[in-house]
Amino acid sequence: QVHLVQSGAEVKKPGASVKVSCMPSGYTFTAYFIHWVRQAPGQGLEWMGWVNPHSGDTNYAQKFQGRVTMTRDTSINTAHMELTRLGFGDTAVYFCAKGGSCDTTSCRPFQYWGQGTLVIVSS
Amino acid sequence: DIQMTQSPSTLSASVGDRVTITCRASQSISKWLAWYQQKPGRGPTFLIFDASTLESGVPSRFSGGGSGTEFTLTISGLQPDDFATYYCQQYNNYPWTFGQGTKVDIK
């Protein structure tokens, strides 16, 4: 059974950085992308990017380019998302999601989701 | 970026009702559309991919249709567990984008 367990809530000051962890289990960690999606309070979902746990390759939404870094540690089967220069608009729940199998004929984009990590930016 | 627009934003319904949610893309996305269900305080649950393929384990009362720019999610015979918010999401082009959500609540 697939589970993605995320690190706990964080409170940060404006200008600080935050690093959120995601620990999947129940499948081969390096076989599927890990995506990061955030949700501001009472708002919809926003895709931030992905990391390929096998190669370490990343693809970030342009909105977050220069501020986000997605990494993975294959020794402990964990993915990380670090967001720098936090502003009040970064207050949100951050989700990791396991990508599914994707090819030219079919794709499961976000097949399983973590429980979310609340990040509060407050002075 | 591809804009995804859902309608309605809120839908009031009763147990047993058939409900339909519409999702429109600002440009053609072929069949590259997924649907998710989200309940308060939880991560979304994956329902449908490739516009109309039901994910394993999802009840058959859920169905999806459409292609190009117009898509639908239908729940045939609403159950108490189905009261939630539903999101569509396109994966034709990066950045992948979501609709704003449709809340299905109890009439």
mmCIF file of C-alpha atoms in Angstrom:
data_model
loop_
_atom_site.group_PDB
_atom_site.id
_atom_site.type_symbol
_atom_site.label_atom_id
_atom_site.label_comp_id
_atom_site.label_asym_id
_atom_site.label_seq_id
_atom_site.Cartn_x
_atom_site.Cartn_y
_atom_site.Cartn_z
ATOM 1 C CA GLN A 1 0.000 0.000 0.000
ATOM 2 C CA VAL A 2 1.387 3.363 -1.049
ATOM 3 C CA HIS A 3 1.775 6.092 1.566
ATOM 4 C CA LEU A 4 3.494 9.463 1.473
ATOM 5 C CA VAL A 5 4.281 10.902 4.898
ATOM 6 C CA GLN A 6 5.320 14.544 5.128
ATOM 7 C CA SER A 7 7.182 16.533 7.757
ATOM 8 C CA GLY A 8 5.363 18.662 10.292
ATOM 9 C CA ALA A 9 4.022 22.194 10.217
ATOM 10 C CA GLU A 10 6.394 25.161 10.086
ATOM 11 C CA VAL A 11 6.146 28.825 11.054
ATOM 12 C CA LYS A 12 8.597 31.111 9.310
ATOM 13 C CA LYS A 13 9.310 34.828 9.166
ATOM 14 C CA PRO A 14 9.219 36.746 5.894
ATOM 15 C CA GLY A 15 12.472 36.338 3.985
ATOM 16 C CA ALA A 16 13.275 33.001 5.577
ATOM 17 C CA SER A 17 13.421 29.601 3.884
ATOM 18 C CA VAL A 18 11.513 26.392 4.550
ATOM 19 C CA LYS A 19 12.352 22.789 3.702
ATOM 20 C CA VAL A 20 9.556 20.218 3.577
ATOM 21 C CA SER A 21 10.208 16.482 3.459
ATOM 22 C CA CYS A 22 8.213 13.679 1.896
ATOM 23 C CA MET A 23 8.788 10.041 2.759
ATOM 24 C CA PRO A 24 7.016 7.620 0.386
ATOM 25 C CA SER A 25 6.614 3.927 1.040
ATOM 26 C CA GLY A 26 4.979 0.948 -0.620
ATOM 27 C CA TYR A 27 6.686 1.216 -3.992
ATOM 28 C CA THR A 28 10.137 1.639 -5.555
ATOM 29 C CA PHE A 29 11.077 5.236 -4.703
ATOM 30 C CA THR A 30 13.232 5.792 -7.781
ATOM 31 C CA ALA A 31 10.615 4.578 -10.261
ATOM 32 C CA TYR A 32 8.211 7.540 -10.186
ATOM 33 C CA PHE A 33 8.433 11.321 -10.095
ATOM 34 C CA ILE A 34 7.587 13.219 -6.927
ATOM 35 C CA HIS A 35 5.554 16.353 -7.531
ATOM 36 C CA TRP A 36 4.938 19.278 -5.207
ATOM 37 C CA VAL A 37 1.603 21.097 -5.143
ATOM 38 C CA ARG A 38 0.506 23.837 -2.784
ATOM 39 C CA GLN A 39 -2.851 25.143 -1.596
ATOM 40 C CA ALA A 40 -3.259 28.543 -0.001
ATOM 41 C CA PRO A 41 -5.950 28.808 2.719
ATOM 42 C CA GLY A 42 -9.392 28.388 1.181
ATOM 43 C CA GLN A 43 -7.907 28.353 -2.308
ATOM 44 C CA GLY A 44 -7.285 25.890 -5.115
ATOM 45 C CA LEU A 45 -4.297 23.750 -6.031
ATOM 46 C CA GLU A 46 -1.089 25.023 -7.617
ATOM 47 C CA TRP A 47 1.565 22.773 -9.167
ATOM 48 C CA MET A 48 5.125 23.770 -8.252
ATOM 49 C CA GLY A 49 7.263 21.187 -10.013
ATOM 50 C CA TRP A 50 8.704 17.685 -9.886
ATOM 51 C CA VAL A 51 11.870 15.819 -9.071
ATOM 52 C CA ASN A 52 12.885 12.553 -10.696
ATOM 53 C CA PRO A 53 14.161 10.451 -7.774
ATOM 54 C CA HIS A 54 16.175 8.228 -10.135
ATOM 55 C CA SER A 55 18.224 10.953 -11.838
ATOM 56 C CA GLY A 56 17.689 13.983 -9.623
ATOM 57 C CA ASP A 57 16.398 15.944 -12.625
ATOM 58 C CA THR A 58 13.865 18.633 -11.844
ATOM 59 C CA ASN A 59 11.225 20.709 -13.621
ATOM 60 C CA TYR A 60 9.884 23.795 -11.876
ATOM 61 C CA ALA A 61 6.921 26.007 -12.656
ATOM 62 C CA GLN A 62 8.252 29.316 -13.926
ATOM 63 C CA LYS A 63 6.523 31.131 -11.070
ATOM 64 C CA PHE A 64 8.874 29.455 -8.584
ATOM 65 C CA GLN A 65 12.070 29.411 -10.647
ATOM 66 C CA GLY A 66 14.970 30.774 -8.613
ATOM 67 C CA ARG A 67 13.159 30.269 -5.286
ATOM 68 C CA VAL A 68 12.451 26.546 -5.182
ATOM 69 C CA THR A 69 14.776 23.565 -5.035
ATOM 70 C CA MET A 70 13.511 19.987 -5.164
ATOM 71 C CA THR A 71 15.906 17.244 -4.191
ATOM 72 C CA ARG A 72 15.888 13.625 -3.192
ATOM 73 C CA ASP A 73 17.968 11.359 -0.987
ATOM 74 C CA THR A 74 17.847 7.815 -2.305
ATOM 75 C CA SER A 75 19.652 6.448 0.784
ATOM 76 C CA ILE A 76 16.598 7.223 2.915
ATOM 77 C CA ASN A 77 13.911 7.305 0.204
ATOM 78 C CA THR A 78 12.997 10.901 0.921
ATOM 79 C CA ALA A 79 12.181 13.890 -1.265
ATOM 80 C CA HIS A 80 12.604 17.490 -0.187
ATOM 81 C CA MET A 81 11.227 20.825 -1.324
ATOM 82 C CA GLU A 82 12.951 24.003 -0.221
ATOM 83 C CA LEU A 83 11.376 27.405 -0.831
ATOM 84 C CA THR A 84 13.417 30.534 -0.140
ATOM 85 C CA ARG A 85 12.648 34.247 0.331
ATOM 86 C CA LEU A 86 9.266 33.453 1.834
ATOM 87 C CA GLY A 87 6.506 36.043 1.680
ATOM 88 C CA PHE A 88 3.044 36.158 3.239
ATOM 89 C CA GLY A 89 1.643 34.779 -0.024
ATOM 90 C CA ASP A 90 3.573 31.559 0.542
ATOM 91 C CA THR A 91 1.368 30.632 3.512
ATOM 92 C CA ALA A 92 -0.163 27.387 2.311
ATOM 93 C CA VAL A 93 -0.402 23.645 2.724
ATOM 94 C CA TYR A 94 2.323 21.992 0.673
ATOM 95 C CA PHE A 95 1.615 18.528 -0.691
ATOM 96 C CA CYS A 96 3.920 15.977 -2.247
ATOM 97 C CA ALA A 97 2.356 13.594 -4.728
ATOM 98 C CA LYS A 98 3.594 10.445 -6.406
ATOM 99 C CA GLY A 99 3.442 10.569 -10.159
ATOM 100 C CA GLY A 100 1.996 7.543 -11.887
ATOM 101 C CA SER A 101 3.047 5.760 -15.025
ATOM 102 C CA CYS A 102 3.104 8.091 -18.019
ATOM 103 C CA ASP A 103 3.796 7.440 -21.688
ATOM 104 C CA THR A 104 2.596 8.835 -25.017
ATOM 105 C CA THR A 105 -0.759 7.050 -24.747
ATOM 106 C CA SER A 106 -1.719 7.364 -21.086
ATOM 107 C CA CYS A 107 -0.714 9.144 -17.904
ATOM 108 C CA ARG A 108 -1.628 9.144 -14.241
ATOM 109 C CA PRO A 109 -0.346 12.571 -13.116
ATOM 110 C CA PHE A 110 -0.789 12.632 -9.318
ATOM 111 C CA GLN A 111 -1.678 9.145 -8.223
ATOM 112 C CA TYR A 112 -1.110 9.335 -4.456
ATOM 113 C CA TRP A 113 -0.813 12.353 -2.178
ATOM 114 C CA GLY A 114 0.804 13.088 1.150
ATOM 115 C CA GLN A 115 -1.163 14.494 4.051
ATOM 116 C CA GLY A 116 0.176 17.997 3.494
ATOM 117 C CA THR A 117 2.498 20.278 5.452
ATOM 118 C CA LEU A 118 1.196 23.625 6.657
ATOM 119 C CA VAL A 119 3.691 26.453 6.237
ATOM 120 C CA ILE A 120 2.747 29.733 7.884
ATOM 121 C CA VAL A 121 4.665 32.885 7.053
ATOM 122 C CA SER A 122 4.184 35.389 9.839
ATOM 123 C CA SER A 123 6.121 38.296 11.276
ATOM 124 C CA ASP B 1 -0.385 28.871 -19.105
ATOM 125 C CA ILE B 2 -3.556 26.883 -19.781
ATOM 126 C CA GLN B 3 -6.481 28.191 -17.739
ATOM 127 C CA MET B 4 -8.966 25.638 -16.410
ATOM 128 C CA THR B 5 -12.451 26.853 -15.529
ATOM 129 C CA GLN B 6 -14.913 24.726 -13.601
ATOM 130 C CA SER B 7 -18.641 25.216 -13.270
ATOM 131 C CA PRO B 8 -20.502 25.497 -11.079
ATOM 132 C CA SER B 9 -18.347 26.667 -8.163
ATOM 133 C CA THR B 10 -20.840 25.189 -5.710
ATOM 134 C CA LEU B 11 -23.427 22.507 -6.277
ATOM 135 C CA SER B 12 -26.120 21.591 -3.757
ATOM 136 C CA ALA B 13 -27.501 18.089 -4.118
ATOM 137 C CA SER B 14 -29.170 15.229 -2.279
ATOM 138 C CA VAL B 15 -28.146 11.632 -1.742
ATOM 139 C CA GLY B 16 -29.107 9.671 -4.839
ATOM 140 C CA ASP B 17 -28.908 12.621 -7.226
ATOM 141 C CA ARG B 18 -26.985 12.548 -10.488
ATOM 142 C CA VAL B 19 -24.615 15.497 -10.637
ATOM 143 C CA THR B 20 -22.381 16.805 -13.403
ATOM 144 C CA ILE B 21 -19.415 19.161 -13.113
ATOM 145 C CA THR B 22 -17.982 20.863 -16.198
ATOM 146 C CA CYS B 23 -14.352 21.796 -16.789
ATOM 147 C CA ARG B 24 -13.229 23.961 -19.697
ATOM 148 C CA ALA B 25 -9.660 24.474 -20.895
ATOM 149 C CA SER B 26 -8.455 27.720 -22.460
ATOM 150 C CA GLN B 27 -6.932 25.702 -25.331
ATOM 151 C CA SER B 28 -7.136 22.122 -26.511
ATOM 152 C CA ILE B 29 -5.624 19.580 -24.139
ATOM 153 C CA SER B 30 -6.693 16.483 -26.095
ATOM 154 C CA LYS B 31 -7.535 13.834 -23.466
ATOM 155 C CA TRP B 32 -4.951 14.905 -20.907
ATOM 156 C CA LEU B 33 -7.265 15.671 -18.030
ATOM 157 C CA ALA B 34 -7.611 14.267 -14.524
ATOM 158 C CA TRP B 35 -10.176 14.639 -11.732
ATOM 159 C CA TYR B 36 -9.560 14.661 -7.969
ATOM 160 C CA GLN B 37 -11.722 14.670 -4.872
ATOM 161 C CA GLN B 38 -10.671 16.587 -1.774
ATOM 162 C CA LYS B 39 -12.179 16.588 1.690
ATOM 163 C CA PRO B 40 -11.362 19.227 4.326
ATOM 164 C CA GLY B 41 -7.947 18.865 5.922
ATOM 165 C CA ARG B 42 -6.836 16.074 3.589
ATOM 166 C CA GLY B 43 -4.837 15.621 0.428
ATOM 167 C CA PRO B 44 -6.750 15.057 -2.801
ATOM 168 C CA THR B 45 -7.753 11.596 -3.980
ATOM 169 C CA PHE B 46 -7.139 10.594 -7.590
ATOM 170 C CA LEU B 47 -10.351 9.630 -9.425
ATOM 171 C CA ILE B 48 -10.030 9.747 -13.215
ATOM 172 C CA PHE B 49 -7.217 10.148 -15.764
ATOM 173 C CA ASP B 50 -7.024 10.542 -19.524
ATOM 174 C CA ALA B 51 -10.410 12.279 -19.290
ATOM 175 C CA SER B 52 -12.469 9.117 -18.912
ATOM 176 C CA THR B 53 -10.444 6.271 -17.351
ATOM 177 C CA LEU B 54 -11.440 5.400 -13.818
ATOM 178 C CA GLU B 55 -8.550 4.827 -11.435
ATOM 179 C CA SER B 56 -8.524 1.366 -9.850
ATOM 180 C CA GLY B 57 -10.683 1.209 -6.738
ATOM 181 C CA VAL B 58 -12.791 4.258 -7.571
ATOM 182 C CA PRO B 59 -16.540 3.481 -7.483
ATOM 183 C CA SER B 60 -18.201 3.079 -10.852
ATOM 184 C CA ARG B 61 -20.744 5.804 -10.061
ATOM 185 C CA PHE B 62 -17.967 8.231 -11.056
ATOM 186 C CA SER B 63 -17.473 8.797 -14.769
ATOM 187 C CA GLY B 64 -15.607 11.283 -16.907
ATOM 188 C CA GLY B 65 -15.993 12.436 -20.474
ATOM 189 C CA GLY B 66 -14.952 14.959 -23.054
ATOM 190 C CA SER B 67 -11.912 15.886 -25.070
ATOM 191 C CA GLY B 68 -10.269 18.975 -26.476
ATOM 192 C CA THR B 69 -11.501 21.862 -24.349
ATOM 193 C CA GLU B 70 -14.666 20.628 -22.644
ATOM 194 C CA PHE B 71 -14.871 17.888 -20.039
ATOM 195 C CA THR B 72 -17.340 16.543 -17.511
ATOM 196 C CA LEU B 73 -17.310 14.620 -14.257
ATOM 197 C CA THR B 74 -20.581 12.848 -13.456
ATOM 198 C CA ILE B 75 -21.552 11.170 -10.215
ATOM 199 C CA SER B 76 -24.526 8.852 -10.757
ATOM 200 C CA GLY B 77 -26.289 8.290 -7.478
ATOM 201 C CA LEU B 78 -24.585 10.638 -5.029
ATOM 202 C CA GLN B 79 -23.508 8.950 -1.786
ATOM 203 C CA PRO B 80 -22.878 10.606 1.613
ATOM 204 C CA ASP B 81 -19.124 10.044 1.148
ATOM 205 C CA ASP B 82 -19.175 12.061 -2.095
ATOM 206 C CA PHE B 83 -19.822 15.446 -0.496
ATOM 207 C CA ALA B 84 -16.467 17.101 -1.127
ATOM 208 C CA THR B 85 -14.648 19.478 -3.453
ATOM 209 C CA TYR B 86 -13.686 18.284 -6.927
ATOM 210 C CA TYR B 87 -10.840 19.579 -9.065
ATOM 211 C CA CYS B 88 -9.965 19.053 -12.703
ATOM 212 C CA GLN B 89 -6.319 19.246 -13.785
ATOM 213 C CA GLN B 90 -4.665 19.394 -17.200
ATOM 214 C CA TYR B 91 -1.366 17.705 -17.961
ATOM 215 C CA ASN B 92 -1.043 18.531 -21.645
ATOM 216 C CA ASN B 93 1.417 21.371 -21.094
ATOM 217 C CA TYR B 94 3.641 22.545 -18.282
ATOM 218 C CA PRO B 95 2.857 24.183 -15.949
ATOM 219 C CA TRP B 96 0.197 21.650 -15.095
ATOM 220 C CA THR B 97 -2.826 23.588 -13.917
ATOM 221 C CA PHE B 98 -6.004 22.968 -11.926
ATOM 222 C CA GLY B 99 -9.520 24.283 -12.051
ATOM 223 C CA GLN B 100 -10.655 26.396 -9.129
ATOM 224 C CA GLY B 101 -12.734 23.577 -7.680
ATOM 225 C CA THR B 102 -16.413 22.657 -7.360
ATOM 226 C CA LYS B 103 -17.822 22.114 -3.889
ATOM 227 C CA VAL B 104 -20.618 19.547 -3.734
ATOM 228 C CA ASP B 105 -22.628 20.097 -0.595
ATOM 229 C CA ILE B 106 -25.829 18.778 0.915
ATOM 230 C CA LYS B 107 -29.053 20.422 -0.214
#
